[in-house]
Tab-separated table of C-alpha atoms in Angstrom:
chain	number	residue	atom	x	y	z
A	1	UNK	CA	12.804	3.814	-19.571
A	2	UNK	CA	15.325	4.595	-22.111
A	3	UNK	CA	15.436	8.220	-21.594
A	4	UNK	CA	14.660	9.682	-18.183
A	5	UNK	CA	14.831	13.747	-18.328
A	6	UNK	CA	14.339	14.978	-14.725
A	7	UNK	CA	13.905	18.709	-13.390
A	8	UNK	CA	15.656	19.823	-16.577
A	9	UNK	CA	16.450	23.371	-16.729
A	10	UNK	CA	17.962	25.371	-19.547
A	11	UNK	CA	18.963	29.576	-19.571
A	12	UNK	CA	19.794	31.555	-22.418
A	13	UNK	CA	21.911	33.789	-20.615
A	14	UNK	CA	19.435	34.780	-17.742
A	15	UNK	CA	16.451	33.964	-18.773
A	16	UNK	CA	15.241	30.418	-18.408
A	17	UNK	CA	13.228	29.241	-21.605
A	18	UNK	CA	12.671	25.630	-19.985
A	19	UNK	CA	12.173	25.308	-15.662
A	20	UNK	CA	12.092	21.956	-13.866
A	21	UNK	CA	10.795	19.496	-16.550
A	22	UNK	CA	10.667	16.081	-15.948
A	23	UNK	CA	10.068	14.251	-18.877
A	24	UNK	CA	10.670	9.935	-19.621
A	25	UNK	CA	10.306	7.873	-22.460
A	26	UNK	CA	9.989	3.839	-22.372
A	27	UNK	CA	11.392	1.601	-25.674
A	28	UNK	CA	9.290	1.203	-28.254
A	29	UNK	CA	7.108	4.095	-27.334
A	30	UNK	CA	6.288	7.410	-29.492
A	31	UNK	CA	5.996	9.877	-27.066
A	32	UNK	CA	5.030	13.748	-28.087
A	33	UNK	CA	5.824	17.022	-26.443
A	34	UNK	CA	3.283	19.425	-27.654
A	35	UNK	CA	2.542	23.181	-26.922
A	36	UNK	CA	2.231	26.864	-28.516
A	37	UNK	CA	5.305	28.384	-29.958
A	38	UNK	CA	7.922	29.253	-27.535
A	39	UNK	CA	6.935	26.732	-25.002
A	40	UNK	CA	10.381	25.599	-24.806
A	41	UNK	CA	9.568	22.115	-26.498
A	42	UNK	CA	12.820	22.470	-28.749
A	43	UNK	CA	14.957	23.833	-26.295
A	44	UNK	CA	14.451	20.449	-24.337
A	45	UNK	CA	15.196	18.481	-27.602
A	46	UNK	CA	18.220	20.613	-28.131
A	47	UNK	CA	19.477	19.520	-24.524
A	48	UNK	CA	18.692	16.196	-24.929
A	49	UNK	CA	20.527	15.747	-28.096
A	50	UNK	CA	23.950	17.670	-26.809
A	51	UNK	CA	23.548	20.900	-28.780
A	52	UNK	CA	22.441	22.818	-25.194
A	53	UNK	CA	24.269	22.646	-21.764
A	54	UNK	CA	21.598	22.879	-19.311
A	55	UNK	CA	22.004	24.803	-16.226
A	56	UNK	CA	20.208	21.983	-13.661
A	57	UNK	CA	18.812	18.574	-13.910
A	58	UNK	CA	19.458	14.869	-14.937
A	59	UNK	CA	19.528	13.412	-18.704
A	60	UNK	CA	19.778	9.811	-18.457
A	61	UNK	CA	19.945	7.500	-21.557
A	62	UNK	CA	19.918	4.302	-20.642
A	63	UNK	CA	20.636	4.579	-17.347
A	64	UNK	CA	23.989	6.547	-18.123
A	65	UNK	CA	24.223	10.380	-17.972
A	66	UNK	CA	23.822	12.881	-21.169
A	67	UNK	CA	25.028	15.922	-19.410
A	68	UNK	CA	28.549	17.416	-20.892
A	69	UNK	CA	28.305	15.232	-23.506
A	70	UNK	CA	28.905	16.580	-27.235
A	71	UNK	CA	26.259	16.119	-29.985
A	72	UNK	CA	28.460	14.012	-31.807
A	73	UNK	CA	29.181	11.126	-28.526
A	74	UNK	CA	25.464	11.673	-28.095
A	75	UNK	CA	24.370	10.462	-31.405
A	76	UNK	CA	27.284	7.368	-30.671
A	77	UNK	CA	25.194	6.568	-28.101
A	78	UNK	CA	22.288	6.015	-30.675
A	79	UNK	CA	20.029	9.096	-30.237
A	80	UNK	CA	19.705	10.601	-33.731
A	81	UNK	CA	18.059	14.216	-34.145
A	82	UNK	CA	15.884	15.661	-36.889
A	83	UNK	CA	15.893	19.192	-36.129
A	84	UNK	CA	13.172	22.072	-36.700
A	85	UNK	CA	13.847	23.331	-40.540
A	86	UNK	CA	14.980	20.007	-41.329
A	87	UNK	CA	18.790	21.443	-41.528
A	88	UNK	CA	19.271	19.829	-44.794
A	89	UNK	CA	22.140	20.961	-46.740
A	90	UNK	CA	20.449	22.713	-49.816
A	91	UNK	CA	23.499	22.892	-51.983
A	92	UNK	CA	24.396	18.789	-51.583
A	93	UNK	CA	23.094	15.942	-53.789
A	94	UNK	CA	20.386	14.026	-51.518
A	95	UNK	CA	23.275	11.780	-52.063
A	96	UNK	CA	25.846	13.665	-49.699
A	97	UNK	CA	23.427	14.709	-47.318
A	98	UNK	CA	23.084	10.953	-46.859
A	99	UNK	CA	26.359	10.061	-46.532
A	100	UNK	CA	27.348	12.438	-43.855
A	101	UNK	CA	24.703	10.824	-41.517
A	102	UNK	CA	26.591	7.626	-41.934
A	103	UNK	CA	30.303	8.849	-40.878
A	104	UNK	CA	29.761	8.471	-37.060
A	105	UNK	CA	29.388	4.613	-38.160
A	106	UNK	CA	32.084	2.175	-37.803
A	107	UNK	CA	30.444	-0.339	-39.403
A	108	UNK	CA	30.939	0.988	-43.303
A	109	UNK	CA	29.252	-1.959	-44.838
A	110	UNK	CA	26.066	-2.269	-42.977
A	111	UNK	CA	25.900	1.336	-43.663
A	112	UNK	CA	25.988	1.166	-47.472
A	113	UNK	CA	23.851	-1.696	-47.068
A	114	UNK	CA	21.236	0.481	-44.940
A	115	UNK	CA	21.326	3.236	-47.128
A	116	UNK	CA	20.465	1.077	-50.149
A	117	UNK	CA	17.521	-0.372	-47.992
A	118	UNK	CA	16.240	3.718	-47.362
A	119	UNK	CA	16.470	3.812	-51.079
A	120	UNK	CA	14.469	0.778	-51.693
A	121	UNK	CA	12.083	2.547	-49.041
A	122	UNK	CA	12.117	6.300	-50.125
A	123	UNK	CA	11.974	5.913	-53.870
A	124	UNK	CA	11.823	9.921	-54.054
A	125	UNK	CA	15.083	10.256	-52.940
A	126	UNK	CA	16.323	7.634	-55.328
A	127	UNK	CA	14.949	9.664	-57.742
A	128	UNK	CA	16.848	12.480	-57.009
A	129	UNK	CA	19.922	10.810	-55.722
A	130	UNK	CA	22.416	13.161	-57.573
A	131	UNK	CA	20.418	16.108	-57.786
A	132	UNK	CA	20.492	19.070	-55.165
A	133	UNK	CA	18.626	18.701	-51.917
A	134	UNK	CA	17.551	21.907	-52.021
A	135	UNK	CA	15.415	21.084	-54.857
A	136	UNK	CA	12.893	18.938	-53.366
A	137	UNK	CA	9.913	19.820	-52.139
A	138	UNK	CA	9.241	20.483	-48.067
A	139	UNK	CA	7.918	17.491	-47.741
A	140	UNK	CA	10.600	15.145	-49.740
A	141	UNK	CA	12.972	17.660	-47.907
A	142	UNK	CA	11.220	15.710	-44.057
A	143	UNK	CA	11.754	12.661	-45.756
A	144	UNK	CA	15.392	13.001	-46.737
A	145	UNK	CA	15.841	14.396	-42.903
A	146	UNK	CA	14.063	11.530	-41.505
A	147	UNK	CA	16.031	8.945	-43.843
A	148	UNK	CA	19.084	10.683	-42.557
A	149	UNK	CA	18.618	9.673	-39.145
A	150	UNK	CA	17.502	6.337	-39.632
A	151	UNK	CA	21.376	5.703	-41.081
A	152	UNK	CA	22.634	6.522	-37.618
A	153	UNK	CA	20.868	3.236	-36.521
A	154	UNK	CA	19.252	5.461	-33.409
A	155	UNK	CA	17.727	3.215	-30.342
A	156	UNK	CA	15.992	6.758	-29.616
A	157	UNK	CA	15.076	9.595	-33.176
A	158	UNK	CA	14.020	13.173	-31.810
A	159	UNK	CA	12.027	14.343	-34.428
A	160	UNK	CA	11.106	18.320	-34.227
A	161	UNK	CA	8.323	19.675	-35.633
A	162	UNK	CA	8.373	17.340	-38.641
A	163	UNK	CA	4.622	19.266	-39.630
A	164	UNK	CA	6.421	22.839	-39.775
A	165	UNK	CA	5.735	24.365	-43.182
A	166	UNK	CA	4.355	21.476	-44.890
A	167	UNK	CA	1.099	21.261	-46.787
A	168	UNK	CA	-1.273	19.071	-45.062
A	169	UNK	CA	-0.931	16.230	-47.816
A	170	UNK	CA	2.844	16.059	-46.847
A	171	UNK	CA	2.013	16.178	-43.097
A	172	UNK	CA	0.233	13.227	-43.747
A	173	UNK	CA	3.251	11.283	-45.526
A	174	UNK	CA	5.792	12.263	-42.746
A	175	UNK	CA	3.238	10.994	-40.086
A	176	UNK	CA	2.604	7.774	-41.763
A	177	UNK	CA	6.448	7.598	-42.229
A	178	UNK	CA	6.399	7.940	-38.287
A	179	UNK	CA	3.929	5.535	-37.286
A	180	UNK	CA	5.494	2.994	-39.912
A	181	UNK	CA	8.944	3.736	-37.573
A	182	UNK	CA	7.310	2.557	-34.779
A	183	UNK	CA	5.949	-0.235	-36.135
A	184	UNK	CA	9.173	-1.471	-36.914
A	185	UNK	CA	10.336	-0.904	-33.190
A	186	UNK	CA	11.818	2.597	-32.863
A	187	UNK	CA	11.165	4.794	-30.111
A	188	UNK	CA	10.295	8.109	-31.048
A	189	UNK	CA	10.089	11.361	-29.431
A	190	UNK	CA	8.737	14.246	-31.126
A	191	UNK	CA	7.603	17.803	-30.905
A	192	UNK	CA	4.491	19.209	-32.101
A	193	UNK	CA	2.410	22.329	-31.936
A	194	UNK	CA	-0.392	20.418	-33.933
A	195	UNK	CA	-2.055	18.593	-30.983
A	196	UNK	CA	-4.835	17.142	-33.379
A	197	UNK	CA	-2.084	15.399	-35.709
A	198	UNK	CA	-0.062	13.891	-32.808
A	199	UNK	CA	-3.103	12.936	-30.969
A	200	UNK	CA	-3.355	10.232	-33.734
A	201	UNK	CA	-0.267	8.629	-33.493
A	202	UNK	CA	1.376	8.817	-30.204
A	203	UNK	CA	1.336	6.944	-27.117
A	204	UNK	CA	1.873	9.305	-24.221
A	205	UNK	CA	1.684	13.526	-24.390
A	206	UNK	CA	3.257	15.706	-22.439
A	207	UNK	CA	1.829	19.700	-22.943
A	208	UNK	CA	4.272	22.628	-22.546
A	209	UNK	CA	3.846	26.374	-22.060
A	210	UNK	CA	6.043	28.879	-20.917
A	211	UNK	CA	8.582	26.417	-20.382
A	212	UNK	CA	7.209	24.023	-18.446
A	213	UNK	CA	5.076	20.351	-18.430
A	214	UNK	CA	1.982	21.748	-17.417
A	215	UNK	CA	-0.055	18.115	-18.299
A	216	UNK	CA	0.832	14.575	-19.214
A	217	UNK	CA	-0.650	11.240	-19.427
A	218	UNK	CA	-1.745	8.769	-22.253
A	219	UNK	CA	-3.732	9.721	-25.327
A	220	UNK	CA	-6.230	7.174	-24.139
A	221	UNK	CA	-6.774	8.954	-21.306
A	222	UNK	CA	-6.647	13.118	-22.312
A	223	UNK	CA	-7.744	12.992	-25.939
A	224	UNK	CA	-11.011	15.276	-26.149
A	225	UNK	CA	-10.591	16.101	-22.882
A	226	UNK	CA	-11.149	19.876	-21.468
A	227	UNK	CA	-7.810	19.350	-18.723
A	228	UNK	CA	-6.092	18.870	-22.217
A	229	UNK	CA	-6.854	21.962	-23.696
A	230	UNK	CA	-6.986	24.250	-20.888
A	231	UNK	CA	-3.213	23.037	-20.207
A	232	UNK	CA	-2.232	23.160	-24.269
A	233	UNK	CA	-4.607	27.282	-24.756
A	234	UNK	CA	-3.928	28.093	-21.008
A	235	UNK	CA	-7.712	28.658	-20.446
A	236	UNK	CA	-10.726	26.254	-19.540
A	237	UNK	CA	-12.233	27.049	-23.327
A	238	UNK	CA	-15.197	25.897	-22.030
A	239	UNK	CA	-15.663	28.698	-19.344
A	240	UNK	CA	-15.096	31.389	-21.661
């Protein structure tokens, strides 16, 4: 496993919004964390990635412990995060939003020569290379978020509700974009309340609600299933 979350817990003050999830991830695996809003399914990606102390468990990446760890050593250590609302800067060229991705690297030319590859890849943003990010559509807007990461060169991409907002022909774009990842040997994580869309693409599920794993397994094995909804609505659907 390349990450190994186990009996995480994170407060906001006093109140817990995530209790005693264990939660692993294996190389080369996408791997979604789905549930209604306010299951705590960004809170763990928040922890994961450094920008949340939590108040118990283990994060291990790679073997080695995340805990106390900034954002910035955590994305050193080649976990890159697209957050919820894409956190693009709005008022930067697509060009500078680009560019700050690449300043953890050391390696300056491999970056400018990955950054002309995402250019090659993401015509869009070469496009729109000097204009302002906060121009492009929602779903060029994923994109550009997405692209971001992939400068960082991450061994593991937390992706957070890359569907949030987006028409469904965009959806579709940033999901092929996804898959396409994986294809090329990322591991992915990602958070979804659409359980139809990540259904499609990923490996293993976990389900959330009120903070914590409630069901997991393989898509093989729980798409279609009733234990799968009753865990994602919090009712046996069929029994009402």
């Amino acid at each position: 496993m390349i990450l190994d979350v186990e009996r995480l817990e994170v407060r906001y003050g006093r109140l817990p919004a995530v209790r005693d999830i264990s939660i692993n991830v294996a190389a080369g695996e996408i791997v979604c964390v789905v549930g209604p809003n306010g299951a705590g399914k960004s809170t763990t990606m928040l922890a994961i990635a450094g920008e949340l102390t939590p108040s118990r468990g283990r994060l291990l990446f790679e073997g080695g412990p995340l805990a106390g760890r900034s954002s910035e050593d955590t994305a050193r250590l080649g976990i890159s995060l697209v957050p919820e609302g894409r956190r693009i800067f709005g008022t930067l060229t697509v060009e500078e939003n680009l560019r700050v991705a690449s300043y953890i690297r050391r390696d300056r030319d491999a970056a400018a020569k990955d950054l002309e590859s995402l250019l090659d890849r993401f015509p869009i943003l070469k496009e729109r290379f000097r204009s302002p990010a906060g121009r492009l559509s929602g779903g060029e807007q994923q994109i550009l978020a997405i692209a971001r990461g992939m400068l960082t060169r991450p061994k593991l991409m937390l992706v957070d509700e890359p569907s949030l907002g987006l028409a469904p022909k965009n959806v579709d774009l940033v999901y092929e974009l996804l898959r396409s990842l994986r294809e090329a040997g990322m591991t992915l994580l990602i958070v979804e309340q659409n359980l139809d869309r990540v259904m499609d693409v990923a490996d293993r599920v976990y389900v959330m609600r009120d903070g914590r794993v409630q069901l997991s397994g393989t898509v093989v094995a729980l798409k279609g299933s009733a234990e799968l909804e009753a865990a994602y609505f919090g009712f046996d659907r069929g029994a009402a």
